[in-house]
Tab-separated table of C-alpha atoms in Angstrom:
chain	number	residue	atom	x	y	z
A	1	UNK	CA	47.293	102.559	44.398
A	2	UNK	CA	50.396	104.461	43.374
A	3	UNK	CA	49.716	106.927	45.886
A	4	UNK	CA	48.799	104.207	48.984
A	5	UNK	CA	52.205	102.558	48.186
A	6	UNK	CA	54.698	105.870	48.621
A	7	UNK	CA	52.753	106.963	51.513
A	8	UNK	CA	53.350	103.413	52.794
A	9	UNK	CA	57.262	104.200	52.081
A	10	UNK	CA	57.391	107.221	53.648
A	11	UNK	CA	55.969	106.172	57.029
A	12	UNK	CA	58.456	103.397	56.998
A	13	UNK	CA	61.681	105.475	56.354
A	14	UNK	CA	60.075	107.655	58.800
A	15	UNK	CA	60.048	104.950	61.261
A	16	UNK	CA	63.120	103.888	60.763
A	17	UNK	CA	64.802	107.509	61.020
A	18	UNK	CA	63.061	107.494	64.301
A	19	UNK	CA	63.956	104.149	65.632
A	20	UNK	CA	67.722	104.658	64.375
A	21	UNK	CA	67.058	108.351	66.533
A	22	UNK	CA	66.350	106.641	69.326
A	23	UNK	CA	69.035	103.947	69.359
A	24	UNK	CA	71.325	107.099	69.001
A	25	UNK	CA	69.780	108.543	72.148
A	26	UNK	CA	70.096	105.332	74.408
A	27	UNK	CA	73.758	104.618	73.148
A	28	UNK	CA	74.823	108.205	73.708
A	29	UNK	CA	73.406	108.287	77.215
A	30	UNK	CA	74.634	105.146	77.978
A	31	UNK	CA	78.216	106.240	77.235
A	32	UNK	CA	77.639	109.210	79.227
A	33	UNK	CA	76.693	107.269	82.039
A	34	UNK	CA	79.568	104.907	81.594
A	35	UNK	CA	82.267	107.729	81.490
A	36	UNK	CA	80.752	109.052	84.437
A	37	UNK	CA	81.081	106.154	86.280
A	38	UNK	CA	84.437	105.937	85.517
A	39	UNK	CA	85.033	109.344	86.701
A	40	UNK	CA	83.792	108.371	89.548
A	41	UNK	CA	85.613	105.219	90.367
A	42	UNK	CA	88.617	107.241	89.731
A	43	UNK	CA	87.664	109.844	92.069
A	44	UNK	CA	86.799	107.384	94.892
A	45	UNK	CA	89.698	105.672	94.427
A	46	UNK	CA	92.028	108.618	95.718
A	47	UNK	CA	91.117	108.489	98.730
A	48	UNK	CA	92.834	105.442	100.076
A	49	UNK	CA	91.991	105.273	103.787
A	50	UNK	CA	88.981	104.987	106.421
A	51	UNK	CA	88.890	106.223	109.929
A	52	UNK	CA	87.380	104.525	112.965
A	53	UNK	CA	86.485	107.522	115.929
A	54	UNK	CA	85.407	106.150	119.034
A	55	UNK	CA	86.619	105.431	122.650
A	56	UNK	CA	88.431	102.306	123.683
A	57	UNK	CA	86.123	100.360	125.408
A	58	UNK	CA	88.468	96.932	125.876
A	59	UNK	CA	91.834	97.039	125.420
A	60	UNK	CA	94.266	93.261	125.516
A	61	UNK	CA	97.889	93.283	125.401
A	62	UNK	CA	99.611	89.976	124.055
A	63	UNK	CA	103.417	89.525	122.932
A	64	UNK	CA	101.981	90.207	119.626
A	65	UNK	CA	101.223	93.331	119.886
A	66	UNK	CA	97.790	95.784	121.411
A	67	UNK	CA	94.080	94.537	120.732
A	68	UNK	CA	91.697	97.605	120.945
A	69	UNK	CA	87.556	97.651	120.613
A	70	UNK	CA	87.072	101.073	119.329
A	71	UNK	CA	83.213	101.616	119.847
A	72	UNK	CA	80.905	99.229	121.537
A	73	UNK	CA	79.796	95.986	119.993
A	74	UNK	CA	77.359	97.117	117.661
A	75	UNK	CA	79.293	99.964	115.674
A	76	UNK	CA	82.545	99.386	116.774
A	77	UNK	CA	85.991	97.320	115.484
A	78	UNK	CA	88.156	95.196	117.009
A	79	UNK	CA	92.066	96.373	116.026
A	80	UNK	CA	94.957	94.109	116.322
A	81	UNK	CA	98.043	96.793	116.529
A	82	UNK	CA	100.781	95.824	115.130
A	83	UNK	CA	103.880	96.300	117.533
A	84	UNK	CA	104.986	99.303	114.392
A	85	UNK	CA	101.680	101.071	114.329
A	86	UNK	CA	102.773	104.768	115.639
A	87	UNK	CA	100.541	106.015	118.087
A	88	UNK	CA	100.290	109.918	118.067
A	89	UNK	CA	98.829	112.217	120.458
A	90	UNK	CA	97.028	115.137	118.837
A	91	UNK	CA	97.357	117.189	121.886
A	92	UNK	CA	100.518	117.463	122.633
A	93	UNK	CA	101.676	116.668	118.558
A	94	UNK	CA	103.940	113.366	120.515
A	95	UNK	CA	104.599	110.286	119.368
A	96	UNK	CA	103.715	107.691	121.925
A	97	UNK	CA	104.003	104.101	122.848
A	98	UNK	CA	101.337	101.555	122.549
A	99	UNK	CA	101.233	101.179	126.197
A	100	UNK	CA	99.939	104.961	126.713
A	101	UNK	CA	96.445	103.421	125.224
A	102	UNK	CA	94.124	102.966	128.089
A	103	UNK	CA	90.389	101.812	127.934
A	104	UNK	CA	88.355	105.003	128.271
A	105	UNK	CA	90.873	106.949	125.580
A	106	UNK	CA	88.926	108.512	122.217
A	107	UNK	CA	90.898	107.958	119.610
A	108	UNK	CA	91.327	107.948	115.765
A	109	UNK	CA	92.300	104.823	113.818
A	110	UNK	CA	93.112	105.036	110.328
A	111	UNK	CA	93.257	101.679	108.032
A	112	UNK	CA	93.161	101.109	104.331
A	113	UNK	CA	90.118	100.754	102.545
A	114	UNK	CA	90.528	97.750	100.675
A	115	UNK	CA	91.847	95.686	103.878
A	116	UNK	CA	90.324	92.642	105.181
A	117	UNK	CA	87.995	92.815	107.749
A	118	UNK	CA	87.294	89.558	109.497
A	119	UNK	CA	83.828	88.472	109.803
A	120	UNK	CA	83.152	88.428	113.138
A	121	UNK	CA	80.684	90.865	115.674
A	122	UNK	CA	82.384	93.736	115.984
A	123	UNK	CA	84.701	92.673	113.104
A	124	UNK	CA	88.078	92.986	113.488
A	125	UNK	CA	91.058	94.683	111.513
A	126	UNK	CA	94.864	94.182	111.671
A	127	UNK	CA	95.484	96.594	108.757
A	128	UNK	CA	95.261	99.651	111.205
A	129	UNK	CA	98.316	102.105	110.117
A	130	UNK	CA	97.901	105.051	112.433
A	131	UNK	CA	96.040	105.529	115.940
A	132	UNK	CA	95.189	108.634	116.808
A	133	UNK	CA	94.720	109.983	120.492
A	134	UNK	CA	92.148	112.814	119.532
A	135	UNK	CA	92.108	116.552	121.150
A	136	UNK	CA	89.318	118.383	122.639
A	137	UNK	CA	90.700	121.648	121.405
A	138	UNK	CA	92.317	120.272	118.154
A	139	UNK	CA	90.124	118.890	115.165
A	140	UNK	CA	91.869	116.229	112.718
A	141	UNK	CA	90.948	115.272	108.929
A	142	UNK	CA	92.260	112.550	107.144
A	143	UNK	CA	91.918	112.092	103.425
A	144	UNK	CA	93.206	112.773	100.212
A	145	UNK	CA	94.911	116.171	99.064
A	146	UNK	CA	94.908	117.650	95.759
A	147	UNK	CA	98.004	119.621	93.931
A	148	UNK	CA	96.259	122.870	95.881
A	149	UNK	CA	96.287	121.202	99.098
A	150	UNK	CA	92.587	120.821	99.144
A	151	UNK	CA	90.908	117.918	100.275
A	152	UNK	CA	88.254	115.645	97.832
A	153	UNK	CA	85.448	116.914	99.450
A	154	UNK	CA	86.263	120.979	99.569
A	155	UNK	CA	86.005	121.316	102.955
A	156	UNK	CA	89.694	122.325	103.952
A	157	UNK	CA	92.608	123.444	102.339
A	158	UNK	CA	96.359	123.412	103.841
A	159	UNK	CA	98.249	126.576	104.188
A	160	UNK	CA	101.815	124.911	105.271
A	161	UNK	CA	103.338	127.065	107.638
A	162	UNK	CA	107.148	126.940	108.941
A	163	UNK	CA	106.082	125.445	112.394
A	164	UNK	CA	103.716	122.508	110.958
A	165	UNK	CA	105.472	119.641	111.543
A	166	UNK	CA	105.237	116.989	108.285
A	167	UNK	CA	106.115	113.028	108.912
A	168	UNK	CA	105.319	110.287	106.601
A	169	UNK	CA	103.908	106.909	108.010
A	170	UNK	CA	107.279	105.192	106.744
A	171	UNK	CA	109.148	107.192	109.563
A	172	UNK	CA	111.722	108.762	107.671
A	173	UNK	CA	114.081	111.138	108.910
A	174	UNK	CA	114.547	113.737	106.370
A	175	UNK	CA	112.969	117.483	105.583
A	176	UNK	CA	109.047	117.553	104.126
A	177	UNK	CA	107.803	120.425	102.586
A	178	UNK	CA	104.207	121.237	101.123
A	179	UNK	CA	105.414	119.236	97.917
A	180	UNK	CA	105.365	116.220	99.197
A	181	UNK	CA	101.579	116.442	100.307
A	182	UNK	CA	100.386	117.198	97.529
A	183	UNK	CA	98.497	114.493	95.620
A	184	UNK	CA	98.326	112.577	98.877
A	185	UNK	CA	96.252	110.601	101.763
A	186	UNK	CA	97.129	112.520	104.925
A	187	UNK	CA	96.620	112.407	108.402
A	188	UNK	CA	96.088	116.118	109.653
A	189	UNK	CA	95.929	117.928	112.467
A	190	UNK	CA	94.652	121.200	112.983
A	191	UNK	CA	92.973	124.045	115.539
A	192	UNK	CA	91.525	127.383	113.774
A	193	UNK	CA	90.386	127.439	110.522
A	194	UNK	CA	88.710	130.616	108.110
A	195	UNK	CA	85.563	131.035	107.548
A	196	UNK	CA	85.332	130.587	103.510
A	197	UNK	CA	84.524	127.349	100.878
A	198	UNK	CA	86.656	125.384	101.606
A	199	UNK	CA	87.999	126.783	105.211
A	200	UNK	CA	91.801	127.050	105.060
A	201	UNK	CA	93.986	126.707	107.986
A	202	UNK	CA	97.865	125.972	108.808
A	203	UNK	CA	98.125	122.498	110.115
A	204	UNK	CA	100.022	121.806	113.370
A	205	UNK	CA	100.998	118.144	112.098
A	206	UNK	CA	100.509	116.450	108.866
A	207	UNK	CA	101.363	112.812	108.342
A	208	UNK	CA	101.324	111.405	104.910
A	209	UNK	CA	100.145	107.853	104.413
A	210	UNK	CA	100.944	106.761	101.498
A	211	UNK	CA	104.098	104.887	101.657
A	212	UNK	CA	105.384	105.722	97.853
């Protein structure tokens, strides 16, 4: 009887050791998982903008500003410009008016992420910052750049050289250096880049977005 009862004690503290074991396990890899996906919403949160690629297909002007379909109406957006959204021509590294846009035109529009999109088909953005007139012999990446000038995705990194040409959405007229990238959404423009992981190149224009 003696016997029946301490076996009977030891397969309970055994199963107890176990379950406690086990509760370990599930707490530990559920604080694993929530740290990672905190590490992750802090990654994705660095990059700040999206880009819309596409050829204007209708194009309105109004006294309020430029209304562009970029895309058709299935996978495009609708873009009210703003009468301050730059225009830039990434052939010729110009700025240029709204008026230059014509229906037919592939471009680049760059918006925030986290800006309201009506609900409509296409749906339709006035949050656009930048529009881009894109290059057949220049390529252009926007995102967000690290302290090494590499972008989140380590496809490209910036070698600044004295002829790129560095504006900031905000317009201002002053002197930017590599610095001032760094740890930033930017607009770039480019032509040749190495062949290596990531591929490095000197941008001919850089325009940082964020507006701090």
């Amino acid at each position: 009887m003696y016997k029946k009862r301490f076996l009977s004690a030891v397969l309970a503290m055994s199963l107890l050791v176990t379950q406690a074991s086990v509760m370990a396990q599930v707490v530990s890899v559920n604080e694993v998982e929530q740290a990672t996906q905190i590490v992750m919403d802090q990654k994705e949160e660095k990059g700040l903008y999206l880009v819309q690629k596409g050829e204007i297909t209708e194009l309105d002007t109004t006294k309020h500003g430029t209304r562009i379909l970029v895309g058709d109406y299935n996978n495009g957006i609708f873009f009210n410009l703003q009468p301050k959204v730059p225009v830039l021509d990434a052939n010729t590294l110009s700025f240029k008016s709204q008026k230059d846009l014509k229906e037919g035109m592939e471009v680049t529009v760059i918006y925030p992420k986290n800006s309201p999109m009506a609900l409509s088909q296409p749906p339709m953005s006035s949050s656009a910052v930048l529009v881009i007139i894109n290059s057949p012999k220049n390529s252009i990446e926007v995102g967000y750049f690290d302290e090494n000038l590499v972008n989140e995705a380590n496809t490209l990194k910036l070698n600044i050289g004295e002829n790129t040409v560095i504006k900031n959405i905000k317009g201002e007229c002053r002197v930017f250096t590599a610095d001032d990238i760094k740890n930033k959404n930017a607009a770039v423009i480019y032509d040749v880049t190495t062949r290596s992981i990531p591929a490095q190149t000197t941008p001919l224009f850089v325009m940082i977005l964020d507006d701090e």
